[in-house]
Amino acid sequence: MLLLRCQLKQAPPQKVWCRFCAVMGKLQSKLKHSTYKYSRPDEIIEERIQTKAFQEYSPAHMDTVSVVAALNSDVCVSGGKDKTVVAYNWKTGNVVKRFKGHEHEITKVTCIPNSSQFFSASRDRMVMMWDLHGSSQPRQQLCGHAMVVTGLAVSPDSSQLCTGSRDNTLLLWDMVTGQSVERASVSRNVVTHLCWVPREPYILQTSEDKTLRLWDSRGLQVAHMFPAKQYIQTYCEVSVDGHKCISCSNGFGGEGCEATLWDLRQTRNRICEYKGHFQTVASCVFLPRALALMPLIATSSHDCKVKIWNQDTGACLFTLSLDGSGPLTSLAVGDAISLLCASFNRGIHLLRMDHSRGLELQEVAAF
């Protein structure tokens, strides 16, 4: 800095300005994708600059991306305000196929396990089934809700689909015939998300009434209701072994803005809470166990941050700030080391786990 000051004193005004711009440009480039690591309140926050090349792929959508899900280890499907569902190869940075049919914003997508088929839901109250290797037209169109569809879950054997809506209802569909076979309604149960418990007949559901419900698909009855939280529950996911689930909540200024780990077995107790976001937590996922020696979860929030947590202790292990992206709307596991994160302003972010210098999460591409 002293050398720079000496050079500035000796140089003419035009050269001074050019040197100043060059220095500031380098500084801005280094800070563009800055991250910080955080473990415990008594530890020092460690600033780190990403060194890996960042790639700007061709965009998947022309507007806000509402949701993203992994179809396989190479391709994700996403939907947003542009009313389209897009299949995208996030390893090559190319659009595989665009699907059009909805009349309003896409709210949810979910994939059929070990298949090229997937479903989308929309504010147009419709659910559509698509095939990556088929036509760009929907294979099925399911109509049964009176308001926007906000939940989709496929049964483990891929024979049934459960849908939920802001109309307080859940519908169970036969995926072969495309017919609704069960219907359930609970007052004030505004559905925010659905997921099916692996190898079980149970469906987990979050609601704007601040509760987490477990439904039995055999008759579509409520099998269990977890203790109500203080804030609206926005999302839920079940662990691969079906023993645990996580839910997350809305909030502002650090109030609410949390994720909660629950036991799905006999006790069905609250196990742990994860606090540290400052705005609504929109999504939460269990991370593949191969990523670390300890079990991990990840959360994404409207505060533009993705956090990695120790599942057992609730300690925040790493925070990635995606500044300029706006609210982060959806999070999905891409493969053993990759996460896909949808955002309001910058499309979908490809995030990579790195263990070369301890646990880190880096943004490596956006599309």
PDB file of C-alpha atoms in Angstrom, residues 199-357:
ATOM      1  CA  ARG A 199     -40.140 -48.000   1.924  1.00  0.00           C
ATOM      2  CA  GLU A 200     -43.205 -46.904   3.921  1.00  0.00           C
ATOM      3  CA  PRO A 201     -46.848 -46.019   3.154  1.00  0.00           C
ATOM      4  CA  TYR A 202     -46.422 -42.652   4.909  1.00  0.00           C
ATOM      5  CA  ILE A 203     -46.348 -39.124   3.486  1.00  0.00           C
ATOM      6  CA  LEU A 204     -44.803 -36.181   5.332  1.00  0.00           C
ATOM      7  CA  GLN A 205     -46.418 -32.774   4.932  1.00  0.00           C
ATOM      8  CA  THR A 206     -45.593 -29.212   6.060  1.00  0.00           C
ATOM      9  CA  SER A 207     -48.243 -26.544   6.433  1.00  0.00           C
ATOM     10  CA  GLU A 208     -48.869 -22.849   6.934  1.00  0.00           C
ATOM     11  CA  ASP A 209     -50.634 -23.785  10.182  1.00  0.00           C
ATOM     12  CA  LYS A 210     -47.063 -24.317  11.564  1.00  0.00           C
ATOM     13  CA  THR A 211     -47.431 -28.090  11.828  1.00  0.00           C
ATOM     14  CA  LEU A 212     -45.780 -31.176  10.386  1.00  0.00           C
ATOM     15  CA  ARG A 213     -48.180 -34.052   9.631  1.00  0.00           C
ATOM     16  CA  LEU A 214     -47.540 -37.694   8.830  1.00  0.00           C
ATOM     17  CA  TRP A 215     -50.240 -39.186   6.589  1.00  0.00           C
ATOM     18  CA  ASP A 216     -50.996 -42.869   6.027  1.00  0.00           C
ATOM     19  CA  SER A 217     -51.597 -43.316   2.306  1.00  0.00           C
ATOM     20  CA  ARG A 218     -53.831 -46.332   3.055  1.00  0.00           C
ATOM     21  CA  GLY A 219     -57.035 -44.329   3.299  1.00  0.00           C
ATOM     22  CA  LEU A 220     -55.205 -40.979   3.420  1.00  0.00           C
ATOM     23  CA  GLN A 221     -55.618 -40.407   7.152  1.00  0.00           C
ATOM     24  CA  VAL A 222     -53.409 -38.380   9.521  1.00  0.00           C
ATOM     25  CA  ALA A 223     -51.255 -40.924  11.379  1.00  0.00           C
ATOM     26  CA  HIS A 224     -49.338 -38.414  13.512  1.00  0.00           C
ATOM     27  CA  MET A 225     -49.062 -34.677  14.065  1.00  0.00           C
ATOM     28  CA  PHE A 226     -45.783 -33.312  15.391  1.00  0.00           C
ATOM     29  CA  PRO A 227     -45.792 -30.492  17.976  1.00  0.00           C
ATOM     30  CA  ALA A 228     -46.600 -27.175  16.303  1.00  0.00           C
ATOM     31  CA  LYS A 229     -43.734 -24.741  15.759  1.00  0.00           C
ATOM     32  CA  GLN A 230     -43.867 -20.958  16.191  1.00  0.00           C
ATOM     33  CA  TYR A 231     -43.557 -20.210  12.499  1.00  0.00           C
ATOM     34  CA  ILE A 232     -44.933 -21.469   9.177  1.00  0.00           C
ATOM     35  CA  GLN A 233     -43.209 -24.685   8.071  1.00  0.00           C
ATOM     36  CA  THR A 234     -42.022 -24.199   4.499  1.00  0.00           C
ATOM     37  CA  TYR A 235     -40.382 -27.486   3.476  1.00  0.00           C
ATOM     38  CA  CYS A 236     -39.555 -31.029   4.613  1.00  0.00           C
ATOM     39  CA  GLU A 237     -37.349 -33.950   3.632  1.00  0.00           C
ATOM     40  CA  VAL A 238     -36.914 -37.517   4.890  1.00  0.00           C
ATOM     41  CA  SER A 239     -33.563 -39.261   5.357  1.00  0.00           C
ATOM     42  CA  VAL A 240     -32.682 -42.137   3.015  1.00  0.00           C
ATOM     43  CA  ASP A 241     -33.132 -44.689   5.808  1.00  0.00           C
ATOM     44  CA  GLY A 242     -36.543 -43.238   6.696  1.00  0.00           C
ATOM     45  CA  HIS A 243     -35.609 -42.786  10.362  1.00  0.00           C
ATOM     46  CA  LYS A 244     -35.441 -38.977  10.474  1.00  0.00           C
ATOM     47  CA  CYS A 245     -36.907 -35.937   8.800  1.00  0.00           C
ATOM     48  CA  ILE A 246     -36.135 -32.233   8.685  1.00  0.00           C
ATOM     49  CA  SER A 247     -38.464 -29.285   8.304  1.00  0.00           C
ATOM     50  CA  CYS A 248     -37.716 -25.574   8.008  1.00  0.00           C
ATOM     51  CA  SER A 249     -39.601 -22.381   8.754  1.00  0.00           C
ATOM     52  CA  ASN A 250     -40.205 -18.856   7.593  1.00  0.00           C
ATOM     53  CA  GLY A 251     -39.201 -15.819   9.628  1.00  0.00           C
ATOM     54  CA  PHE A 252     -37.362 -12.513   9.535  1.00  0.00           C
ATOM     55  CA  GLY A 253     -34.463 -10.869  11.353  1.00  0.00           C
ATOM     56  CA  GLY A 254     -33.330 -14.188  12.791  1.00  0.00           C
ATOM     57  CA  GLU A 255     -36.700 -14.943  14.416  1.00  0.00           C
ATOM     58  CA  GLY A 256     -37.899 -18.310  13.133  1.00  0.00           C
ATOM     59  CA  CYS A 257     -35.599 -18.856  10.121  1.00  0.00           C
ATOM     60  CA  GLU A 258     -34.586 -22.314  11.388  1.00  0.00           C
ATOM     61  CA  ALA A 259     -34.545 -25.996  10.497  1.00  0.00           C
ATOM     62  CA  THR A 260     -35.634 -28.806  12.822  1.00  0.00           C
ATOM     63  CA  LEU A 261     -34.624 -32.471  12.899  1.00  0.00           C
ATOM     64  CA  TRP A 262     -37.346 -34.940  13.964  1.00  0.00           C
ATOM     65  CA  ASP A 263     -37.358 -38.645  14.839  1.00  0.00           C
ATOM     66  CA  LEU A 264     -39.730 -40.572  12.561  1.00  0.00           C
ATOM     67  CA  ARG A 265     -39.560 -43.761  14.597  1.00  0.00           C
ATOM     68  CA  GLN A 266     -41.576 -44.602  17.730  1.00  0.00           C
ATOM     69  CA  THR A 267     -40.742 -41.555  19.860  1.00  0.00           C
ATOM     70  CA  ARG A 268     -41.201 -39.020  17.038  1.00  0.00           C
ATOM     71  CA  ASN A 269     -39.471 -36.380  19.157  1.00  0.00           C
ATOM     72  CA  ARG A 270     -37.681 -33.225  18.104  1.00  0.00           C
ATOM     73  CA  ILE A 271     -33.960 -34.078  18.002  1.00  0.00           C
ATOM     74  CA  CYS A 272     -32.108 -30.890  17.059  1.00  0.00           C
ATOM     75  CA  GLU A 273     -32.568 -27.338  15.769  1.00  0.00           C
ATOM     76  CA  TYR A 274     -30.366 -25.407  13.342  1.00  0.00           C
ATOM     77  CA  LYS A 275     -30.392 -21.639  13.876  1.00  0.00           C
ATOM     78  CA  GLY A 276     -28.325 -19.014  12.097  1.00  0.00           C
ATOM     79  CA  HIS A 277     -30.232 -17.751   9.043  1.00  0.00           C
ATOM     80  CA  PHE A 278     -31.761 -14.266   9.156  1.00  0.00           C
ATOM     81  CA  GLN A 279     -34.652 -14.736   6.743  1.00  0.00           C
ATOM     82  CA  THR A 280     -37.038 -17.521   5.710  1.00  0.00           C
ATOM     83  CA  VAL A 281     -35.413 -20.929   5.248  1.00  0.00           C
ATOM     84  CA  ALA A 282     -36.948 -22.181   2.014  1.00  0.00           C
ATOM     85  CA  SER A 283     -35.296 -25.582   1.656  1.00  0.00           C
ATOM     86  CA  CYS A 284     -33.389 -28.228   3.631  1.00  0.00           C
ATOM     87  CA  VAL A 285     -31.734 -31.472   2.519  1.00  0.00           C
ATOM     88  CA  PHE A 286     -29.828 -34.412   3.973  1.00  0.00           C
ATOM     89  CA  LEU A 287     -26.364 -34.634   2.392  1.00  0.00           C
ATOM     90  CA  PRO A 288     -24.878 -37.940   1.187  1.00  0.00           C
ATOM     91  CA  ARG A 289     -23.002 -39.627   4.017  1.00  0.00           C
ATOM     92  CA  ALA A 290     -19.955 -40.092   1.769  1.00  0.00           C
ATOM     93  CA  LEU A 291     -19.292 -36.344   1.972  1.00  0.00           C
ATOM     94  CA  ALA A 292     -17.940 -36.414   5.536  1.00  0.00           C
ATOM     95  CA  LEU A 293     -17.315 -38.597   8.560  1.00  0.00           C
ATOM     96  CA  MET A 294     -20.281 -36.959  10.302  1.00  0.00           C
ATOM     97  CA  PRO A 295     -23.899 -36.732   9.065  1.00  0.00           C
ATOM     98  CA  LEU A 296     -24.602 -33.351   7.445  1.00  0.00           C
ATOM     99  CA  ILE A 297     -27.594 -31.320   6.353  1.00  0.00           C
ATOM    100  CA  ALA A 298     -27.787 -28.210   4.147  1.00  0.00           C
ATOM    101  CA  THR A 299     -30.233 -25.311   4.184  1.00  0.00           C
ATOM    102  CA  SER A 300     -30.911 -22.429   1.784  1.00  0.00           C
ATOM    103  CA  SER A 301     -32.584 -19.187   2.730  1.00  0.00           C
ATOM    104  CA  HIS A 302     -34.024 -15.928   1.486  1.00  0.00           C
ATOM    105  CA  ASP A 303     -30.960 -14.288   3.101  1.00  0.00           C
ATOM    106  CA  CYS A 304     -28.894 -15.455   0.053  1.00  0.00           C
ATOM    107  CA  LYS A 305     -26.977 -18.008   2.114  1.00  0.00           C
ATOM    108  CA  VAL A 306     -26.480 -21.773   1.981  1.00  0.00           C
ATOM    109  CA  LYS A 307     -25.370 -23.342   5.263  1.00  0.00           C
ATOM    110  CA  ILE A 308     -23.873 -26.744   6.039  1.00  0.00           C
ATOM    111  CA  TRP A 309     -24.674 -28.142   9.510  1.00  0.00           C
ATOM    112  CA  ASN A 310     -23.508 -30.977  11.705  1.00  0.00           C
ATOM    113  CA  GLN A 311     -26.722 -32.994  11.890  1.00  0.00           C
ATOM    114  CA  ASP A 312     -26.017 -34.339  15.372  1.00  0.00           C
ATOM    115  CA  THR A 313     -24.827 -31.197  17.194  1.00  0.00           C
ATOM    116  CA  GLY A 314     -26.554 -28.380  15.283  1.00  0.00           C
ATOM    117  CA  ALA A 315     -23.218 -26.596  14.716  1.00  0.00           C
ATOM    118  CA  CYS A 316     -22.936 -24.553  11.515  1.00  0.00           C
ATOM    119  CA  LEU A 317     -19.819 -25.826   9.744  1.00  0.00           C
ATOM    120  CA  PHE A 318     -19.785 -23.602   6.662  1.00  0.00           C
ATOM    121  CA  THR A 319     -21.725 -20.697   5.156  1.00  0.00           C
ATOM    122  CA  LEU A 320     -21.685 -19.744   1.491  1.00  0.00           C
ATOM    123  CA  SER A 321     -23.039 -16.299   0.629  1.00  0.00           C
ATOM    124  CA  LEU A 322     -24.473 -15.982  -2.897  1.00  0.00           C
ATOM    125  CA  ASP A 323     -24.662 -12.188  -2.930  1.00  0.00           C
ATOM    126  CA  GLY A 324     -26.853 -10.668  -5.631  1.00  0.00           C
ATOM    127  CA  SER A 325     -28.848 -13.851  -6.119  1.00  0.00           C
ATOM    128  CA  GLY A 326     -31.888 -12.663  -4.193  1.00  0.00           C
ATOM    129  CA  PRO A 327     -33.904 -15.165  -2.137  1.00  0.00           C
ATOM    130  CA  LEU A 328     -32.740 -18.774  -2.550  1.00  0.00           C
ATOM    131  CA  THR A 329     -35.852 -20.793  -3.331  1.00  0.00           C
ATOM    132  CA  SER A 330     -34.872 -24.456  -3.633  1.00  0.00           C
ATOM    133  CA  LEU A 331     -32.005 -26.847  -2.890  1.00  0.00           C
ATOM    134  CA  ALA A 332     -31.288 -30.310  -4.317  1.00  0.00           C
ATOM    135  CA  VAL A 333     -28.486 -32.872  -4.096  1.00  0.00           C
ATOM    136  CA  GLY A 334     -26.941 -33.306  -7.561  1.00  0.00           C
ATOM    137  CA  ASP A 335     -24.430 -36.050  -6.835  1.00  0.00           C
ATOM    138  CA  ALA A 336     -22.084 -37.125  -4.023  1.00  0.00           C
ATOM    139  CA  ILE A 337     -20.267 -33.761  -3.956  1.00  0.00           C
ATOM    140  CA  SER A 338     -22.651 -31.329  -5.694  1.00  0.00           C
ATOM    141  CA  LEU A 339     -25.659 -29.217  -4.731  1.00  0.00           C
ATOM    142  CA  LEU A 340     -28.068 -27.340  -6.994  1.00  0.00           C
ATOM    143  CA  CYS A 341     -29.557 -24.129  -5.612  1.00  0.00           C
ATOM    144  CA  ALA A 342     -32.329 -22.123  -7.306  1.00  0.00           C
ATOM    145  CA  SER A 343     -32.584 -18.360  -6.856  1.00  0.00           C
ATOM    146  CA  PHE A 344     -34.719 -15.315  -7.674  1.00  0.00           C
ATOM    147  CA  ASN A 345     -32.136 -13.322  -9.624  1.00  0.00           C
ATOM    148  CA  ARG A 346     -29.330 -15.549 -10.907  1.00  0.00           C
ATOM    149  CA  GLY A 347     -30.958 -18.784 -12.020  1.00  0.00           C
ATOM    150  CA  ILE A 348     -29.533 -22.038 -10.654  1.00  0.00           C
ATOM    151  CA  HIS A 349     -26.189 -22.234  -8.832  1.00  0.00           C
ATOM    152  CA  LEU A 350     -23.950 -25.297  -9.014  1.00  0.00           C
ATOM    153  CA  LEU A 351     -22.204 -25.735  -5.652  1.00  0.00           C
ATOM    154  CA  ARG A 352     -19.335 -28.131  -4.983  1.00  0.00           C
ATOM    155  CA  MET A 353     -18.199 -29.649  -1.693  1.00  0.00           C
ATOM    156  CA  ASP A 354     -14.436 -29.517  -1.170  1.00  0.00           C
ATOM    157  CA  HIS A 355     -12.438 -31.285   1.558  1.00  0.00           C
ATOM    158  CA  SER A 356      -8.929 -30.315   0.426  1.00  0.00           C
ATOM    159  CA  ARG A 357      -8.653 -27.633   3.158  1.00  0.00           C
TER     160      ARG A 357
END
